[in-house]
Amino acid sequence: MRCELPGAERCKGSWEGTGWRGERMNIQLLVWSADTIRQIRVAAGNLTGTGGLLIGNGSVTPKLVRYVISDHPYDDVGFDCGSHSGDAWLMPDRLEDFDRFDLPGRTVRPVWITIDIPGDAKPGTYTGKITILHAGTRDTLSLRLEVLDQVLPPPGDWQFRLDLWQNPWVVAEHYGVIPWSEEHLLLLKKHLRPYAEAGGTYITTYAVYSPWADNSYTLEGTMIEWSRNGDGSWDFDFSVFDTYVRLCNEVGIDRAITVYTPVPWGHRFRYLDRNTGEYVYETWDPGTTEFEKNWTAFMDRLKQHLDSLGWFGKTYLGINENPLDITLSAIQTIRRHSPLWKITYAGNWHPELSELVNDYSPIISAGVSKQELEQRSSRGSTSTYYVCCHPPKPNNFVFSPPAEGRFLGWYAAAMGFDGFLRWAYDAWPGDPDRDARHTLWPAGDCYLVYPGGNSSIRFEKLREGIADFEKIRILREKAAGSGDGKVRTLEAEL
Amino acid sequence: MRCELPGAERCKGSWEGTGWRGERMNIQLLVWSADTIRQIRVAAGNLTGTGGLLIGNGSVTPKLVRYVISDHPYDDVGFDCGSHSGDAWLMPDRLEDFDRFDLPGRTVRPVWITIDIPGDAKPGTYTGKITILHAGTRDTLSLRLEVLDQVLPPPGDWQFRLDLWQNPWVVAEHYGVIPWSEEHLLLLKKHLRPYAEAGGTYITTYAVYSPWADNSYTLEGTMIEWSRNGDGSWDFDFSVFDTYVRLCNEVGIDRAITVYTPVPWGHRFRYLDRNTGEYVYETWDPGTTEFEKNWTAFMDRLKQHLDSLGWFGKTYLGINENPLDITLSAIQTIRRHSPLWKITYAGNWHPELSELVNDYSPIISAGVSKQELEQRSSRGSTSTYYVCCHPPKPNNFVFSPPAEGRFLGWYAAAMGFDGFLRWAYDAWPGDPDRDARHTLWPAGDCYLVYPGGNSSIRFEKLREGIADFEKIRILREKAAGSGDGKVRTLEAEL
């Protein structure tokens, strides 16, 4: 695409769209030239309409679309979690603020235009212009936006449950700053903004040092430090946990907290031995006395801590992709401690587990039925679903057709899922701005956003699907409460 | 050094030193083991002495010494600015905070211990311990510190004029943050701390976009944006300039501001053409009407701006390594505008220039005499000297013997220089934490500190020499005012 002349039949100098108040519209425009052009600028005008309609150009944001390296070609499906490609393709994905750019001759540069329709914009027909300025001349594209008399609430009020797993140590490592330093927190705040603006629901926290298989580029630290005293008693330091949860709350992510995990990879737990001052790694298999004793001690303090902050009711103990027997064993320990604990599980679908966990995220291919999801809903339990390195389609890889991201929200609406889960929001490899490849997983599998709080085409399309989910929900609620019996019947049939 | 067994005859388990109140003492200890040891920690105890003497262990800071890649071996002198080495050596230089470290068998790890003697510490003899903890055992090193009844004032009160050129865009580029964003400013603040703590005197500012030869890894931006209006008049935007000067002031760098430069490389100037919205590059040779007209317009606004902020008296227009005729021509334009402008020049020594510039920094090899420097002092002018890629010795390369850094302050004291200048404080190449090499200059030439406000052995030794300069100055002032005629005579002879 990078050097291809955009097909003239697909190109036009205008855009038309229809949106709700509060909705974000995305437009991609392509700049191409036979000759090199320097200092190209893109400027948006106000959107206006008769009767004093006005959406200021502050709501219209152009971003440069930057290319990243993929290990698969566009729309590839011939692979699975285990298979690797040694090849490299460039994929347009990363969105970036810009002032001006140079366009080498016979290359195309995509520019992403976002129109954030204000929640209080008046319904009606708006027109406006995007101007491409270069070398003293200008090209103009016209916009025509129909704003409907429907309101999409702000993302903080969305009901879709979005669970993109975060690892704040990645941000510290990427920037080379000390974890939890003032500069780390400031960078994190910016970094979490796209998640918040997509209605990000779950705050990912870790009570265990590197709970997974030590195979992401930057390991997850623990947000709760375990220290064993000389007499065998435990101290737990929650300061990083509190800092991170509060930071997320500040940017508007405050509906759920997941604490990983009673069942880390290999059941490996780390603690600081106060006798020697050294970190010790031990294996505590669920079902053993050691596990029961230590996790009960931990849950005592954790519950007390969460209660004191008013966070207990929205906190989930999280278990990820573990065998059923191990998972059930860990759940028994949790329930013995308190039946009030909420538990979330991501992995294969086990009907016997569905009864036990308050939040369940099966993989999309698990074949969960709408009926099973309805049963969960009727019990007050929530359900999301996930994609990971599997399946090849639909997915959010950098080489996935962007529409697949939007499909994910539609699929949730159609099936009766409450939301969507993905590992990961930000498990960046070494050079995420340029190279989305990872030694183990398809490019883009492990992150959706780029450094600096920069969104991506993939992320924006995922967000569109979530907005669609909300719009469907709102319309169905309206239909269900309609005074017109036919509308109510149709909604019920749906 | 990295794998060498420290010579037993040079090793001892104790350190003794003598310092002034307010002085920083540096100690290097080496940890070596035949076998691999994990989780080594270094802990300092309080320093105490009879009569209730106490320096808390908060004043004793251990840092890990990290190795960086050099293009020359230790103490190499067989090269000059133009010559390149394709080889690589590891040099211990970067200092870094640490909690614990693993020591591979048969390697040595240097640890840098800093004792910051509080300004109000009581004179006397202090003893204390450094403990190396590992695998449940401990090694102890003893410290014995004699604190004299002399006070080294805080760096902000030092009279040594330290002029290490900064480029804040390097920090933005290295971290991948937007220049002058909130996170950039926070990172800069930390980054500038070592400079402030060494008595950093000059704030480096740029009134010209990329004033040098475009050959450092990250170009200098301009802190003052020039915009030419349709009618040919100029607007100057000082917002970045003000932001940077204020930031430096906040961390304690507030004695001098240098504005670069009336004479950029190739006399190339950039401005924003308001007619087209594009940046335009033009050549304005000093001596031409164009130069005179544009720089007079600029100096009008700059002077007005500096006056309004009370900064004019400490601001220098800076000219760097230019031919004498060009420099004189630029100075004429400046003096025609106002005889009150202060000018600083760094480069070869020209006696006819010495009369004209308020601050002169000849290269160390220029052969300036003590008499010439005295004449400058008597006129109220200041003088520093510099080293760059030349000479090979003394210098601050990563492969320079660290003592050369300390020598630089002694040399200033001996010759009658007021301080020392170096390009650069922070012109980092692509991977400064690991690789100090640059395609053009000897390793370490273009930076003295590392990302994250991390100091270096080189920088600490330079700082020691500056502290020595201050101590010499203080003692000579005391001697000159002594009631003992013999002391006064000796001082005068010195």
mmCIF file of C-alpha atoms in Angstrom, chain A residues 73-213:
data_model
loop_
_atom_site.group_PDB
_atom_site.id
_atom_site.type_symbol
_atom_site.label_atom_id
_atom_site.label_comp_id
_atom_site.label_asym_id
_atom_site.label_seq_id
_atom_site.Cartn_x
_atom_site.Cartn_y
_atom_site.Cartn_z
ATOM 1 C CA PRO A 73 0.831 -10.152 5.159
ATOM 2 C CA TYR A 74 -2.492 -8.343 5.212
ATOM 3 C CA ASP A 75 -5.448 -10.588 6.032
ATOM 4 C CA ASP A 76 -3.270 -13.672 6.478
ATOM 5 C CA VAL A 77 -5.037 -16.618 8.070
ATOM 6 C CA GLY A 78 -2.593 -19.427 7.381
ATOM 7 C CA PHE A 79 -1.022 -19.675 10.821
ATOM 8 C CA ASP A 80 -1.800 -20.437 14.418
ATOM 9 C CA CYS A 81 -0.346 -19.744 17.849
ATOM 10 C CA GLY A 82 2.626 -22.010 17.391
ATOM 11 C CA SER A 83 3.672 -21.123 13.857
ATOM 12 C CA HIS A 84 6.178 -18.429 13.009
ATOM 13 C CA SER A 85 6.878 -16.333 9.985
ATOM 14 C CA GLY A 86 10.363 -15.065 9.331
ATOM 15 C CA ASP A 87 9.115 -12.475 6.863
ATOM 16 C CA ALA A 88 8.311 -8.818 7.293
ATOM 17 C CA TRP A 89 5.607 -6.565 5.875
ATOM 18 C CA LEU A 90 4.811 -2.937 6.568
ATOM 19 C CA MET A 91 1.326 -2.301 7.926
ATOM 20 C CA PRO A 92 -0.322 1.083 8.487
ATOM 21 C CA ASP A 93 -1.449 1.165 12.096
ATOM 22 C CA ARG A 94 0.050 3.645 14.535
ATOM 23 C CA LEU A 95 -1.628 7.048 14.834
ATOM 24 C CA GLU A 96 0.511 10.019 15.705
ATOM 25 C CA ASP A 97 0.094 13.753 16.177
ATOM 26 C CA PHE A 98 1.869 15.792 13.566
ATOM 27 C CA ASP A 99 2.521 19.316 12.497
ATOM 28 C CA ARG A 100 3.706 18.675 8.929
ATOM 29 C CA PHE A 101 5.255 15.848 6.946
ATOM 30 C CA ASP A 102 7.334 15.298 3.836
ATOM 31 C CA LEU A 103 5.946 12.998 1.158
ATOM 32 C CA PRO A 104 8.509 11.191 -0.990
ATOM 33 C CA GLY A 105 7.442 11.006 -4.638
ATOM 34 C CA ARG A 106 5.269 8.042 -5.627
ATOM 35 C CA THR A 107 4.415 7.112 -2.054
ATOM 36 C CA VAL A 108 1.100 7.359 -0.296
ATOM 37 C CA ARG A 109 0.629 8.695 3.211
ATOM 38 C CA PRO A 110 -2.593 7.895 5.042
ATOM 39 C CA VAL A 111 -3.956 10.539 7.387
ATOM 40 C CA TRP A 112 -6.532 9.598 9.994
ATOM 41 C CA ILE A 113 -9.221 12.151 10.751
ATOM 42 C CA THR A 114 -11.269 11.830 13.891
ATOM 43 C CA ILE A 115 -14.451 13.816 14.417
ATOM 44 C CA ASP A 116 -15.556 13.706 18.035
ATOM 45 C CA ILE A 117 -19.170 14.833 17.842
ATOM 46 C CA PRO A 118 -19.806 16.737 21.064
ATOM 47 C CA GLY A 119 -22.488 15.220 23.267
ATOM 48 C CA ASP A 120 -24.393 18.489 23.106
ATOM 49 C CA ALA A 121 -24.097 19.059 19.347
ATOM 50 C CA LYS A 122 -27.409 19.984 17.786
ATOM 51 C CA PRO A 123 -28.882 17.348 15.472
ATOM 52 C CA GLY A 124 -28.772 18.315 11.818
ATOM 53 C CA THR A 125 -26.617 18.404 8.729
ATOM 54 C CA TYR A 126 -23.117 19.813 9.039
ATOM 55 C CA THR A 127 -20.640 20.526 6.288
ATOM 56 C CA GLY A 128 -16.985 21.393 6.509
ATOM 57 C CA LYS A 129 -13.613 21.075 4.884
ATOM 58 C CA ILE A 130 -10.270 19.407 5.301
ATOM 59 C CA THR A 131 -7.512 21.378 3.624
ATOM 60 C CA ILE A 132 -4.226 19.856 2.525
ATOM 61 C CA LEU A 133 -1.659 22.652 2.296
ATOM 62 C CA HIS A 134 1.582 22.237 0.441
ATOM 63 C CA ALA A 135 4.078 24.316 -1.498
ATOM 64 C CA GLY A 136 1.859 27.373 -1.438
ATOM 65 C CA THR A 137 -1.157 25.543 -2.869
ATOM 66 C CA ARG A 138 -4.056 23.712 -1.273
ATOM 67 C CA ASP A 139 -6.370 20.782 -1.932
ATOM 68 C CA THR A 140 -9.754 20.695 -0.301
ATOM 69 C CA LEU A 141 -11.862 17.742 0.747
ATOM 70 C CA SER A 142 -15.450 18.274 1.765
ATOM 71 C CA LEU A 143 -17.159 16.709 4.757
ATOM 72 C CA ARG A 144 -20.865 16.200 5.256
ATOM 73 C CA LEU A 145 -21.932 14.956 8.652
ATOM 74 C CA GLU A 146 -25.467 14.076 9.643
ATOM 75 C CA VAL A 147 -25.861 14.253 13.427
ATOM 76 C CA LEU A 148 -28.854 12.241 14.634
ATOM 77 C CA ASP A 149 -30.961 13.072 17.649
ATOM 78 C CA GLN A 150 -29.531 10.197 19.672
ATOM 79 C CA VAL A 151 -26.902 10.455 22.380
ATOM 80 C CA LEU A 152 -24.004 8.085 22.927
ATOM 81 C CA PRO A 153 -23.019 8.631 26.560
ATOM 82 C CA PRO A 154 -19.371 9.285 27.482
ATOM 83 C CA PRO A 155 -17.194 6.121 27.627
ATOM 84 C CA GLY A 156 -17.165 6.135 31.426
ATOM 85 C CA ASP A 157 -20.904 5.395 31.278
ATOM 86 C CA TRP A 158 -20.726 2.613 28.715
ATOM 87 C CA GLN A 159 -21.907 -0.792 29.877
ATOM 88 C CA PHE A 160 -19.633 -2.805 27.605
ATOM 89 C CA ARG A 161 -16.995 -4.485 29.763
ATOM 90 C CA LEU A 162 -13.624 -3.976 28.139
ATOM 91 C CA ASP A 163 -10.792 -5.947 29.696
ATOM 92 C CA LEU A 164 -7.471 -5.182 28.022
ATOM 93 C CA TRP A 165 -4.701 -6.390 30.283
ATOM 94 C CA GLN A 166 -2.136 -3.839 31.300
ATOM 95 C CA ASN A 167 1.429 -4.157 32.492
ATOM 96 C CA PRO A 168 2.648 -0.805 33.799
ATOM 97 C CA TRP A 169 6.231 -2.102 34.084
ATOM 98 C CA VAL A 170 6.318 -2.208 30.293
ATOM 99 C CA VAL A 171 5.930 1.555 30.239
ATOM 100 C CA ALA A 172 8.730 2.019 32.793
ATOM 101 C CA GLU A 173 11.017 -0.326 30.867
ATOM 102 C CA HIS A 174 10.234 1.211 27.499
ATOM 103 C CA TYR A 175 11.003 4.713 28.702
ATOM 104 C CA GLY A 176 13.862 3.681 30.956
ATOM 105 C CA VAL A 177 12.320 5.328 33.992
ATOM 106 C CA ILE A 178 12.203 3.973 37.518
ATOM 107 C CA PRO A 179 8.923 2.113 38.124
ATOM 108 C CA TRP A 180 6.449 4.204 40.129
ATOM 109 C CA SER A 181 8.603 7.317 39.958
ATOM 110 C CA GLU A 182 6.825 10.602 39.344
ATOM 111 C CA GLU A 183 7.747 10.450 35.642
ATOM 112 C CA HIS A 184 6.471 6.887 35.334
ATOM 113 C CA LEU A 185 3.094 7.899 36.742
ATOM 114 C CA LEU A 186 2.841 10.842 34.379
ATOM 115 C CA LEU A 187 3.678 8.648 31.376
ATOM 116 C CA LEU A 188 1.200 6.007 32.556
ATOM 117 C CA LYS A 189 -1.563 8.535 32.823
ATOM 118 C CA LYS A 190 -1.176 9.497 29.187
ATOM 119 C CA HIS A 191 -0.728 5.862 28.225
ATOM 120 C CA LEU A 192 -4.008 4.800 29.837
ATOM 121 C CA ARG A 193 -6.082 7.531 28.229
ATOM 122 C CA PRO A 194 -7.033 5.579 25.060
ATOM 123 C CA TYR A 195 -8.176 2.685 27.263
ATOM 124 C CA ALA A 196 -10.289 5.028 29.370
ATOM 125 C CA GLU A 197 -11.697 6.636 26.222
ATOM 126 C CA ALA A 198 -12.766 3.236 24.947
ATOM 127 C CA GLY A 199 -14.628 2.531 28.174
ATOM 128 C CA GLY A 200 -11.807 0.448 29.690
ATOM 129 C CA THR A 201 -13.408 -1.416 32.580
ATOM 130 C CA TYR A 202 -10.864 -3.646 34.285
ATOM 131 C CA ILE A 203 -7.759 -2.475 36.126
ATOM 132 C CA THR A 204 -5.142 -5.209 35.805
ATOM 133 C CA THR A 205 -3.202 -5.740 39.032
ATOM 134 C CA TYR A 206 -0.678 -8.326 40.161
ATOM 135 C CA ALA A 207 -0.314 -9.881 43.592
ATOM 136 C CA VAL A 208 2.350 -12.230 42.258
ATOM 137 C CA TYR A 209 5.703 -11.433 40.679
ATOM 138 C CA SER A 210 5.736 -12.408 36.979
ATOM 139 C CA PRO A 211 2.635 -14.623 37.145
ATOM 140 C CA TRP A 212 2.772 -15.801 33.533
ATOM 141 C CA ALA A 213 5.375 -17.795 31.662
#
